[in-house]
mmCIF file with all atom_site columns, C-alpha atoms in Angstrom:
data_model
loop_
_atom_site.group_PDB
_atom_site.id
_atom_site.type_symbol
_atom_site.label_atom_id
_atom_site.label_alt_id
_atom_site.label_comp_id
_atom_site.label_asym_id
_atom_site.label_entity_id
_atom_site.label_seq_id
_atom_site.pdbx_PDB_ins_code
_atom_site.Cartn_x
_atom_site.Cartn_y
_atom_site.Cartn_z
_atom_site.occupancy
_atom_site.B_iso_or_equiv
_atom_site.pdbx_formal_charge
_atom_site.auth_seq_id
_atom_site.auth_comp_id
_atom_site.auth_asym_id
_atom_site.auth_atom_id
_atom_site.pdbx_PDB_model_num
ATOM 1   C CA . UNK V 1 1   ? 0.000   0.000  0.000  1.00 68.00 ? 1   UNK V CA 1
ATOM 2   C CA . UNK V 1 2   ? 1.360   3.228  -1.143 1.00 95.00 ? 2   UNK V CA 1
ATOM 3   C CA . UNK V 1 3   ? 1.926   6.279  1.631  1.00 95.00 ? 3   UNK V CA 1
ATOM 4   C CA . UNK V 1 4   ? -1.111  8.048  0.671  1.00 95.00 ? 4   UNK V CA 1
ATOM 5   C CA . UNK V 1 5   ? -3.743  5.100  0.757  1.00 96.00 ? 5   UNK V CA 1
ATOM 6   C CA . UNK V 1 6   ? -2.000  4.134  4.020  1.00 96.00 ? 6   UNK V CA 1
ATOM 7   C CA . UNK V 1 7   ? -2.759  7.555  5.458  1.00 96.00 ? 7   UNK V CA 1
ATOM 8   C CA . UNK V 1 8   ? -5.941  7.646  4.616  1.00 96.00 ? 8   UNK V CA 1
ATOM 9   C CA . UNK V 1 9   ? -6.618  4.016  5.628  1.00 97.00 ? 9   UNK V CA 1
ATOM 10  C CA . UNK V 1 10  ? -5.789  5.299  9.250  1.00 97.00 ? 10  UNK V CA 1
ATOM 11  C CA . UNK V 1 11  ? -7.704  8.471  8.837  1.00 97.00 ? 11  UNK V CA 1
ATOM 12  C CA . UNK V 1 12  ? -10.550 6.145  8.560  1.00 97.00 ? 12  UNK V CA 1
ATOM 13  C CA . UNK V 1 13  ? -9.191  4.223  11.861 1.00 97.00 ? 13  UNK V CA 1
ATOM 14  C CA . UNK V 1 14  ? -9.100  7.240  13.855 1.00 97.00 ? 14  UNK V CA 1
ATOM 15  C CA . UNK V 1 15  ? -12.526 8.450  12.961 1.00 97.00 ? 15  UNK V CA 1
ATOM 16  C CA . UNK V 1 16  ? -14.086 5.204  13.893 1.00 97.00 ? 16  UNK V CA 1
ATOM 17  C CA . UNK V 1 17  ? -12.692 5.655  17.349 1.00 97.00 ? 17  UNK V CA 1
ATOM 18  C CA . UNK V 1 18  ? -14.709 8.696  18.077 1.00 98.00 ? 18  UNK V CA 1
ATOM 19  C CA . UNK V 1 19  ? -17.548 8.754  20.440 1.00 98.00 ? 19  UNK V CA 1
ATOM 20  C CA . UNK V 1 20  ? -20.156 10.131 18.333 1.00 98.00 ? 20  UNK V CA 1
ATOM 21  C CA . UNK V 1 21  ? -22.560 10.436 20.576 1.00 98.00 ? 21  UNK V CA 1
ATOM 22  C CA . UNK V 1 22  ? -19.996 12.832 22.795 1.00 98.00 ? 22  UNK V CA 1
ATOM 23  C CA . UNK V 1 23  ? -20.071 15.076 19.033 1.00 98.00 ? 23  UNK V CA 1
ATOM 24  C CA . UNK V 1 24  ? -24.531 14.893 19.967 1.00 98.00 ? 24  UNK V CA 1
ATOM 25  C CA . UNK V 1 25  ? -23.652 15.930 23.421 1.00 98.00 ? 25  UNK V CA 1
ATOM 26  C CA . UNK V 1 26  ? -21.702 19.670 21.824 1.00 98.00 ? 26  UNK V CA 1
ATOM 27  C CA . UNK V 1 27  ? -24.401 20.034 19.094 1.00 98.00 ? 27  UNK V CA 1
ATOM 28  C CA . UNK V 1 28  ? -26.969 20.172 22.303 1.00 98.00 ? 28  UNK V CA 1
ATOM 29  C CA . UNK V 1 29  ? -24.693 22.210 24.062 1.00 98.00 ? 29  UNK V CA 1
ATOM 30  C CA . UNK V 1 30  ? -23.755 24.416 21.258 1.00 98.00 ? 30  UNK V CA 1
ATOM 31  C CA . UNK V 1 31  ? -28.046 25.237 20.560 1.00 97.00 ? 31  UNK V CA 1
ATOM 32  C CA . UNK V 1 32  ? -28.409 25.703 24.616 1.00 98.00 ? 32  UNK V CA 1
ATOM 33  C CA . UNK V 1 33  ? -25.568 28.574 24.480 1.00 98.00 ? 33  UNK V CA 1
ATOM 34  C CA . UNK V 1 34  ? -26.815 29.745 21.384 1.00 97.00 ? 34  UNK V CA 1
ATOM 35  C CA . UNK V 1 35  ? -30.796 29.970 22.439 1.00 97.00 ? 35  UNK V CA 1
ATOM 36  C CA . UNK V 1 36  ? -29.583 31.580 25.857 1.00 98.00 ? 36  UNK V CA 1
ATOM 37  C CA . UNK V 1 37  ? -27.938 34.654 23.968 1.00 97.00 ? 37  UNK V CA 1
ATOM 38  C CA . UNK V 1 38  ? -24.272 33.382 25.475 1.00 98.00 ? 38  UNK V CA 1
ATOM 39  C CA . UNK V 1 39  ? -20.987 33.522 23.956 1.00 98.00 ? 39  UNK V CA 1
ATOM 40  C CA . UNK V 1 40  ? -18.855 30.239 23.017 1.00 98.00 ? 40  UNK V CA 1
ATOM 41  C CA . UNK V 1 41  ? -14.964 31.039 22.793 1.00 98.00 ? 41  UNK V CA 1
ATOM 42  C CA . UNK V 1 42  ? -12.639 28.771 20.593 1.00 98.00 ? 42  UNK V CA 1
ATOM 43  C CA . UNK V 1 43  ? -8.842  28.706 20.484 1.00 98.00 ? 43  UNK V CA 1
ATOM 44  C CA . UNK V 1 44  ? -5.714  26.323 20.354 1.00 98.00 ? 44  UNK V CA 1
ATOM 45  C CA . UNK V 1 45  ? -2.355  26.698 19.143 1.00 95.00 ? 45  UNK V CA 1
ATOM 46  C CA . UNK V 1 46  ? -0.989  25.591 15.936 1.00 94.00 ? 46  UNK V CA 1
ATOM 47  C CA . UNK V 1 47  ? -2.621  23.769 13.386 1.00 96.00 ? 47  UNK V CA 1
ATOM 48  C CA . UNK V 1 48  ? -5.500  23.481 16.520 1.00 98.00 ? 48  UNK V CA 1
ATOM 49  C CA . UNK V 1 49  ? -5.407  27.177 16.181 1.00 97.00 ? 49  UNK V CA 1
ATOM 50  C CA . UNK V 1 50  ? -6.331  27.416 12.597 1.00 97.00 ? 50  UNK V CA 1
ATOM 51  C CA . UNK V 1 51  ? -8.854  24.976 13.506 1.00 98.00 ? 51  UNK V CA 1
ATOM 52  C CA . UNK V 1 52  ? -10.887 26.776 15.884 1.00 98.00 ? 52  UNK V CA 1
ATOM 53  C CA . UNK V 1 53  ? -10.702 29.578 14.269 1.00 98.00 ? 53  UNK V CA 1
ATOM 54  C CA . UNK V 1 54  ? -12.243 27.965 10.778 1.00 98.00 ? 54  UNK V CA 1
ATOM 55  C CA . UNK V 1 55  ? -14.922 26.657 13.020 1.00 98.00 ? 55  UNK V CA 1
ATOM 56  C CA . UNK V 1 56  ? -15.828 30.517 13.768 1.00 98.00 ? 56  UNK V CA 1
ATOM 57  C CA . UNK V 1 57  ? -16.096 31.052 10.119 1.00 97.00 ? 57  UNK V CA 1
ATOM 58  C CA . UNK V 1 58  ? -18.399 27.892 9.832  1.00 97.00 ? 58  UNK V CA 1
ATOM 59  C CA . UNK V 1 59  ? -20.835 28.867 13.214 1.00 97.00 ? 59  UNK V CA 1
ATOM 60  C CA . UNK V 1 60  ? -20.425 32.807 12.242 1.00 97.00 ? 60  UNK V CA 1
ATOM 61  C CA . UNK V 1 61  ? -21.819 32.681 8.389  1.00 95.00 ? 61  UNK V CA 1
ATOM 62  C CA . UNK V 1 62  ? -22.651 29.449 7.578  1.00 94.00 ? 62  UNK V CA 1
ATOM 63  C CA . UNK V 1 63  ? -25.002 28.359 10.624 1.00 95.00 ? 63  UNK V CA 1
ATOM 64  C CA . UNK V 1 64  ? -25.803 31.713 11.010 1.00 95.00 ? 64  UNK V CA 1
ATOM 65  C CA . UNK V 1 65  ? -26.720 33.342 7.958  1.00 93.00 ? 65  UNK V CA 1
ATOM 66  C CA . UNK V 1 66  ? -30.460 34.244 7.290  1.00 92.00 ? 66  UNK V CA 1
ATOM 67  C CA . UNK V 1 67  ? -31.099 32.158 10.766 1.00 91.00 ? 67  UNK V CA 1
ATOM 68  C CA . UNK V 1 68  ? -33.453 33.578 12.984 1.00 91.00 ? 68  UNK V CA 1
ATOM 69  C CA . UNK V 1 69  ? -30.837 32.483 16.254 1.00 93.00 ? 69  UNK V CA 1
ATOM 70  C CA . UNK V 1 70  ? -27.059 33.279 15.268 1.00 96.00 ? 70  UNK V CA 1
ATOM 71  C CA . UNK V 1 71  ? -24.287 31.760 16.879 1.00 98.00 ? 71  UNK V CA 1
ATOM 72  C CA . UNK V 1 72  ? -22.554 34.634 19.025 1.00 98.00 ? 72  UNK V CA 1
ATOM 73  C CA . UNK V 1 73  ? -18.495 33.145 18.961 1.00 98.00 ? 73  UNK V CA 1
ATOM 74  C CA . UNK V 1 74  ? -15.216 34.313 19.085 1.00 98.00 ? 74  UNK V CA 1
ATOM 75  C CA . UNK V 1 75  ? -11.952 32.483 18.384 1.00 98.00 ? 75  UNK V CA 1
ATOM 76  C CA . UNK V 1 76  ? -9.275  33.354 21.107 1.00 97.00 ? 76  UNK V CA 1
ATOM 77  C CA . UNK V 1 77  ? -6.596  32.822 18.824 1.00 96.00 ? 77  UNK V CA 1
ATOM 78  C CA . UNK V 1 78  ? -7.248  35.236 16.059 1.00 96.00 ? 78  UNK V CA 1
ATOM 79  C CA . UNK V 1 79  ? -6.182  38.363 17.150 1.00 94.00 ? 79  UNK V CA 1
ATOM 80  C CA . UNK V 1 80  ? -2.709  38.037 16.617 1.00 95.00 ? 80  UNK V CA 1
ATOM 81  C CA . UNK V 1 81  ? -1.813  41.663 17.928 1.00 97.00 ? 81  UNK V CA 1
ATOM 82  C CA . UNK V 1 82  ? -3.821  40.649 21.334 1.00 96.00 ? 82  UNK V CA 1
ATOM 83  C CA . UNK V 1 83  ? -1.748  37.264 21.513 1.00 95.00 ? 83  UNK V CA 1
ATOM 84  C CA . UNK V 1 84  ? 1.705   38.257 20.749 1.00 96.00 ? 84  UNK V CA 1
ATOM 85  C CA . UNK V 1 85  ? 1.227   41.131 23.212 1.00 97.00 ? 85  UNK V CA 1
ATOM 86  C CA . UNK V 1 86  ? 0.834   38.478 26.280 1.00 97.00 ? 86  UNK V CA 1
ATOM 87  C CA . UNK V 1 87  ? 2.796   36.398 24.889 1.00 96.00 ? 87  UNK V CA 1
ATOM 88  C CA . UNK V 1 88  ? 5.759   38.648 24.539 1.00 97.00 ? 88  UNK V CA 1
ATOM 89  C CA . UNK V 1 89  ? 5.180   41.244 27.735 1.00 97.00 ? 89  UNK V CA 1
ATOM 90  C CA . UNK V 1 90  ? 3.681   38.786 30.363 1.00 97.00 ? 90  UNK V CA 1
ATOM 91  C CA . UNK V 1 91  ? 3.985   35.517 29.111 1.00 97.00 ? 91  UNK V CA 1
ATOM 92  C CA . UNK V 1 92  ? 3.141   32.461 26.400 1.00 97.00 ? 92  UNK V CA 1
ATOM 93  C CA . UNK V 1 93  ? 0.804   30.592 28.863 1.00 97.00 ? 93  UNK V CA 1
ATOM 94  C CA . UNK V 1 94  ? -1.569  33.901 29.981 1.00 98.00 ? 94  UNK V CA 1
ATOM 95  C CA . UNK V 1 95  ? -1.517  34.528 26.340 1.00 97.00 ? 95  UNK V CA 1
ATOM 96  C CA . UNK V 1 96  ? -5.561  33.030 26.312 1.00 98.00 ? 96  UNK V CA 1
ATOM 97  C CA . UNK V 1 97  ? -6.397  33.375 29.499 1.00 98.00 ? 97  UNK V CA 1
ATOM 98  C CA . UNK V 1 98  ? -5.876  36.735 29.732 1.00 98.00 ? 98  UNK V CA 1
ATOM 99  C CA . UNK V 1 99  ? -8.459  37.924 26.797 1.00 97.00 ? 99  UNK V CA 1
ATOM 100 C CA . UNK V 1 100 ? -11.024 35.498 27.902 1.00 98.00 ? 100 UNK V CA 1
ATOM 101 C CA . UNK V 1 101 ? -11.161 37.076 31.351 1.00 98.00 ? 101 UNK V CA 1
ATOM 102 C CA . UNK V 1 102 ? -12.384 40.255 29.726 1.00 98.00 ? 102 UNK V CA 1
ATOM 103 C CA . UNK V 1 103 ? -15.257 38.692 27.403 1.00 98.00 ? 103 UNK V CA 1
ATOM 104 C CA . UNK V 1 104 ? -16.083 35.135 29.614 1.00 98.00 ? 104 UNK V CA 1
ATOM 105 C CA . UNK V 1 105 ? -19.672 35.027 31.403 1.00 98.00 ? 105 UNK V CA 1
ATOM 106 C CA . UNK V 1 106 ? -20.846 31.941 33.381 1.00 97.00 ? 106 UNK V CA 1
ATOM 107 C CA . UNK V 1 107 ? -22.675 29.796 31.558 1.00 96.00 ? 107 UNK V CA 1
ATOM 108 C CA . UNK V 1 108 ? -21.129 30.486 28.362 1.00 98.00 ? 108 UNK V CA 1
ATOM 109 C CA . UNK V 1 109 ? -19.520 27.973 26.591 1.00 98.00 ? 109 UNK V CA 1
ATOM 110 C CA . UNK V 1 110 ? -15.536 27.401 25.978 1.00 98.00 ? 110 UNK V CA 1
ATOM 111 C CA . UNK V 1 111 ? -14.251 25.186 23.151 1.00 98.00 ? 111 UNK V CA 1
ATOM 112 C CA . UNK V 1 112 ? -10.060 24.052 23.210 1.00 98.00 ? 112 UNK V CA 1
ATOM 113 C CA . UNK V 1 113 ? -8.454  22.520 20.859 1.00 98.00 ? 113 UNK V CA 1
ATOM 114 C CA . UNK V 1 114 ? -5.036  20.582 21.427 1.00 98.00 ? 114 UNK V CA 1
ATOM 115 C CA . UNK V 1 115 ? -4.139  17.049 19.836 1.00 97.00 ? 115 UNK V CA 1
ATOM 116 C CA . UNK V 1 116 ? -2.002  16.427 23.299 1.00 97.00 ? 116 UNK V CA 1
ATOM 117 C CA . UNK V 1 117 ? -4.325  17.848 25.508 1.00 98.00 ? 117 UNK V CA 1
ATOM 118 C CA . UNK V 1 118 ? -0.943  19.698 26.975 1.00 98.00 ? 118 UNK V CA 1
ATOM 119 C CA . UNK V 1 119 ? -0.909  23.434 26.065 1.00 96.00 ? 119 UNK V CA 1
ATOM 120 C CA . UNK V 1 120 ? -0.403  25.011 28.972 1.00 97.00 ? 120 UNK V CA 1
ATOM 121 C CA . UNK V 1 121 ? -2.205  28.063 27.889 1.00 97.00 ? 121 UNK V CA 1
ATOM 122 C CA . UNK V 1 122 ? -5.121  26.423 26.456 1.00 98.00 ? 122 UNK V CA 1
ATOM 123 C CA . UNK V 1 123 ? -5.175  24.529 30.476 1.00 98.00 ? 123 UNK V CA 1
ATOM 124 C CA . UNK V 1 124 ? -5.102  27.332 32.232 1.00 98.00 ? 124 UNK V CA 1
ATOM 125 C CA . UNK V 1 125 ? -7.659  28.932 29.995 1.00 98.00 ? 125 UNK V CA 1
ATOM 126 C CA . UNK V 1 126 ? -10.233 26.232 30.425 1.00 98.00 ? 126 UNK V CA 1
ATOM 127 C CA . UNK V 1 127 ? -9.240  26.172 34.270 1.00 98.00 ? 127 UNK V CA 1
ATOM 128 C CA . UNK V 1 128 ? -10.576 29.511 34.397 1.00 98.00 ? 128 UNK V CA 1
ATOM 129 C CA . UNK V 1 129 ? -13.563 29.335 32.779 1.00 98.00 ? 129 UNK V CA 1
ATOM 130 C CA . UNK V 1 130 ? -14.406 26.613 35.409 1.00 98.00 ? 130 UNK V CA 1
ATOM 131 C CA . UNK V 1 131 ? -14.028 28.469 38.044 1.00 98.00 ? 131 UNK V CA 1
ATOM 132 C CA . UNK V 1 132 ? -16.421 31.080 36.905 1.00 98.00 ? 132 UNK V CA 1
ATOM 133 C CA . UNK V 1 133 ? -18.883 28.799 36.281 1.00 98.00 ? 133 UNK V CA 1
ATOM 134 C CA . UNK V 1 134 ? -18.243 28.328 32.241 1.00 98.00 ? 134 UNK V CA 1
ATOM 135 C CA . UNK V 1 135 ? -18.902 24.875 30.567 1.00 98.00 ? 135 UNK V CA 1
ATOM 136 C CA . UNK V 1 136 ? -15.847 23.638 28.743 1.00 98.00 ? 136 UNK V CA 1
ATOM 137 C CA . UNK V 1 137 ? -15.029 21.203 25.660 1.00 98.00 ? 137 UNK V CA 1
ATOM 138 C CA . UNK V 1 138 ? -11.860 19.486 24.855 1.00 98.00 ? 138 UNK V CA 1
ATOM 139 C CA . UNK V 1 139 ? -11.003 18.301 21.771 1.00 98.00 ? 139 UNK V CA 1
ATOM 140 C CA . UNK V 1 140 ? -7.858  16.356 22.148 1.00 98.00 ? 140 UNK V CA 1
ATOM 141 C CA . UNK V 1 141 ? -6.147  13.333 20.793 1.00 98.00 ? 141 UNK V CA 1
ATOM 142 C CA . UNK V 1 142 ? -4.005  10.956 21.921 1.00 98.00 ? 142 UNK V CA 1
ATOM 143 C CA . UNK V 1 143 ? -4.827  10.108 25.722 1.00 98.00 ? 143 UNK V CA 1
ATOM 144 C CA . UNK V 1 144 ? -6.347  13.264 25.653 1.00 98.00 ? 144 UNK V CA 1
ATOM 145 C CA . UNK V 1 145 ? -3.195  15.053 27.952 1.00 98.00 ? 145 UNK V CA 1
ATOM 146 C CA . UNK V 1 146 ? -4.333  17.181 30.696 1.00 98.00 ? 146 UNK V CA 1
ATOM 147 C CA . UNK V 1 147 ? -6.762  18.627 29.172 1.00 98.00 ? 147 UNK V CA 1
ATOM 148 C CA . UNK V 1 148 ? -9.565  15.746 28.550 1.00 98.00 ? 148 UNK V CA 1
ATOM 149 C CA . UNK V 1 149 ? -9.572  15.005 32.312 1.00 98.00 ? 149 UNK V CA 1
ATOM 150 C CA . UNK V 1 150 ? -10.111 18.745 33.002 1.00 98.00 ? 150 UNK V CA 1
ATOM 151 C CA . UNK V 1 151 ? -12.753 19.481 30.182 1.00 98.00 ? 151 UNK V CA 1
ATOM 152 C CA . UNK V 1 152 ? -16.668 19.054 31.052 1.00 98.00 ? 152 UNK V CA 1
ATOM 153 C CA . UNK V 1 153 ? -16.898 17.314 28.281 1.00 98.00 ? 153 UNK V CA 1
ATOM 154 C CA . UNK V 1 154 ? -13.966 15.751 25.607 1.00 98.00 ? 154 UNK V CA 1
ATOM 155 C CA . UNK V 1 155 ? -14.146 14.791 22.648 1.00 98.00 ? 155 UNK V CA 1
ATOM 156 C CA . UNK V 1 156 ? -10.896 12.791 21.742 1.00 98.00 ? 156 UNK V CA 1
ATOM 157 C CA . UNK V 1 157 ? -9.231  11.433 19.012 1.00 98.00 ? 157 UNK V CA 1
ATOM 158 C CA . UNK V 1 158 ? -7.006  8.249  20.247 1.00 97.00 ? 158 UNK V CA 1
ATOM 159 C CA . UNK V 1 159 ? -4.315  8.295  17.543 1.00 97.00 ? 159 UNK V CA 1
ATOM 160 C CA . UNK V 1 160 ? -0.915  9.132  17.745 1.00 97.00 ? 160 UNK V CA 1
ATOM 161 C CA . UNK V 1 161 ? -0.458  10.947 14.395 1.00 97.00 ? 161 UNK V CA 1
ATOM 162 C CA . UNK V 1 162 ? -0.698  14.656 15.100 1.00 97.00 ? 162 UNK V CA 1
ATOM 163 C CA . UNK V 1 163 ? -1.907  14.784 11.416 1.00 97.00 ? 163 UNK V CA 1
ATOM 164 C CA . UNK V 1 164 ? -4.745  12.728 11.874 1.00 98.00 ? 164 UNK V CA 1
ATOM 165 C CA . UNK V 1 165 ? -5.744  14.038 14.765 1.00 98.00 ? 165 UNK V CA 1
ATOM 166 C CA . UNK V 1 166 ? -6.073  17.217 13.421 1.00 98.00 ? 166 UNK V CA 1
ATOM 167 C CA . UNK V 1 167 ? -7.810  15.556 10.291 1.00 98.00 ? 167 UNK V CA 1
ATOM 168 C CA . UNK V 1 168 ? -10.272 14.265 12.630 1.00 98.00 ? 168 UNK V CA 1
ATOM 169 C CA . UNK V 1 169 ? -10.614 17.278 14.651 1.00 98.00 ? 169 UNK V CA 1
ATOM 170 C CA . UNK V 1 170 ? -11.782 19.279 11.333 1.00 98.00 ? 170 UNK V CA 1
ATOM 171 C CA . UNK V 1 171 ? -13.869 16.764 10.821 1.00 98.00 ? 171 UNK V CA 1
ATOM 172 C CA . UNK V 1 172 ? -15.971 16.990 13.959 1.00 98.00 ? 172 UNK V CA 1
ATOM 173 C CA . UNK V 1 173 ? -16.349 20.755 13.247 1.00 98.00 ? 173 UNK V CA 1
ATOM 174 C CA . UNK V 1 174 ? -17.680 20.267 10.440 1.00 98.00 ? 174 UNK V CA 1
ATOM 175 C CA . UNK V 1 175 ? -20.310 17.756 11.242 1.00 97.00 ? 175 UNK V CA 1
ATOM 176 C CA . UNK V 1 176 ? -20.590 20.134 14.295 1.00 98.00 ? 176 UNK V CA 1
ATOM 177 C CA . UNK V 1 177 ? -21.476 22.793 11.823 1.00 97.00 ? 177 UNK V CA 1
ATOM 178 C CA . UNK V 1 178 ? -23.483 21.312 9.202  1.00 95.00 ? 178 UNK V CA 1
ATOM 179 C CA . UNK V 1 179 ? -25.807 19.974 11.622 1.00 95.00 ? 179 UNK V CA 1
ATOM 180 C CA . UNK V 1 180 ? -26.795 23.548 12.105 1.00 95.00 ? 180 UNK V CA 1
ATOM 181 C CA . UNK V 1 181 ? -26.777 24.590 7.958  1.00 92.00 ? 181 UNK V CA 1
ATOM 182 C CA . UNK V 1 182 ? -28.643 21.428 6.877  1.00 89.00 ? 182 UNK V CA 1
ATOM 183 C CA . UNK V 1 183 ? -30.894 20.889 9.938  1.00 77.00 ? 183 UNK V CA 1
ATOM 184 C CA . UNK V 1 184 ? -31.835 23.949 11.692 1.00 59.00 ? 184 UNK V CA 1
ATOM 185 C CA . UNK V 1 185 ? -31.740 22.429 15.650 1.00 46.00 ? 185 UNK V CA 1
ATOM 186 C CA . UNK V 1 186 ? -33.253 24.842 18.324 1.00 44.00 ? 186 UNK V CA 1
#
């Protein structure tokens, strides 16, 4: 089997060994926050980065548009001026946390993205918007890292490719998405 075939081949693996019915558990979650007027924040690092912030293209126009409810979301990640500030005068791991602290209500909903579940700013992130009450998603691969045990809910992908993982992770935000723009869910 040629490299390509053989990626894909475990592409196909690694989606299998998702818990789908976790990826029914953030749709309902995702409508709650949405029909209560709250805010859901995204972010990761890296390719988990460009990840979450796709997904706020996806839930900003495309489950949104001409929609009666409109997904109210921001991705952490995207203003690059806002990161590289904390990142360069305080420091790398405050670089989220710091931003969410001005925008983050209780009950709104915060979604992190790392395939090793390790980030250390995307942790203490989600450790804050615990303690204020916020409900928190992981999306993680591998054993899932700190973060899956810390998340309210996680949504991992077991595989030890960081490729695949963030395959699969693109994935799940789609279907995430697309549940919205093909069935309209209230």
């Amino acid at each position: 089997m040629n490299y390509v075939a053989n990626y894909l081949a475990k592409v196909k693996e690694a989606i299998d060994l998702v818990d789908a019915s976790k990826i029914e558990t953030l749709i309902s979650w995702l409508s709650e926050t949405r029909a209560a007027n709250q805010t859901i924040f995204t972010m990761g690092n890296g390719g988990s980065s460009s990840t979450a912030s796709h997904w706020v293209n996806d839930l900003v126009k495309g489950a949104s548009y001409e929609k009666a409810e409109r997904f109210k979301v921001m991705c952490l990640n995207d203003s690059v001026s806002t990161l590289t500030a904390y990142s360069n005068d305080v420091d790398y791991d405050q670089a989220l946390v710091e931003p969410l602290k001005n925008f983050l209500e209780p009950k709104d909903l915060v979604i992190a993205i790392s395939g090793s579940g390790n980030s250390n700013n995307v942790i203490k992130a989600v450790e804050y918007a615990k303690s204020i009450g916020a409900r928190t998603v992981g999306l993680t691969g591998r054993d899932g890292g700190k973060l899956g045990s810390l998340a309210d809910l996680e949504i991992r992908v077991p595989e030890p490719n960081m490729g695949r993982i963030e395959d699969v992770h693109m994935m799940i935000t789609h279907a995430v998405s697309w549940s919205f723009i093909e069935n309209e869910r209230s």
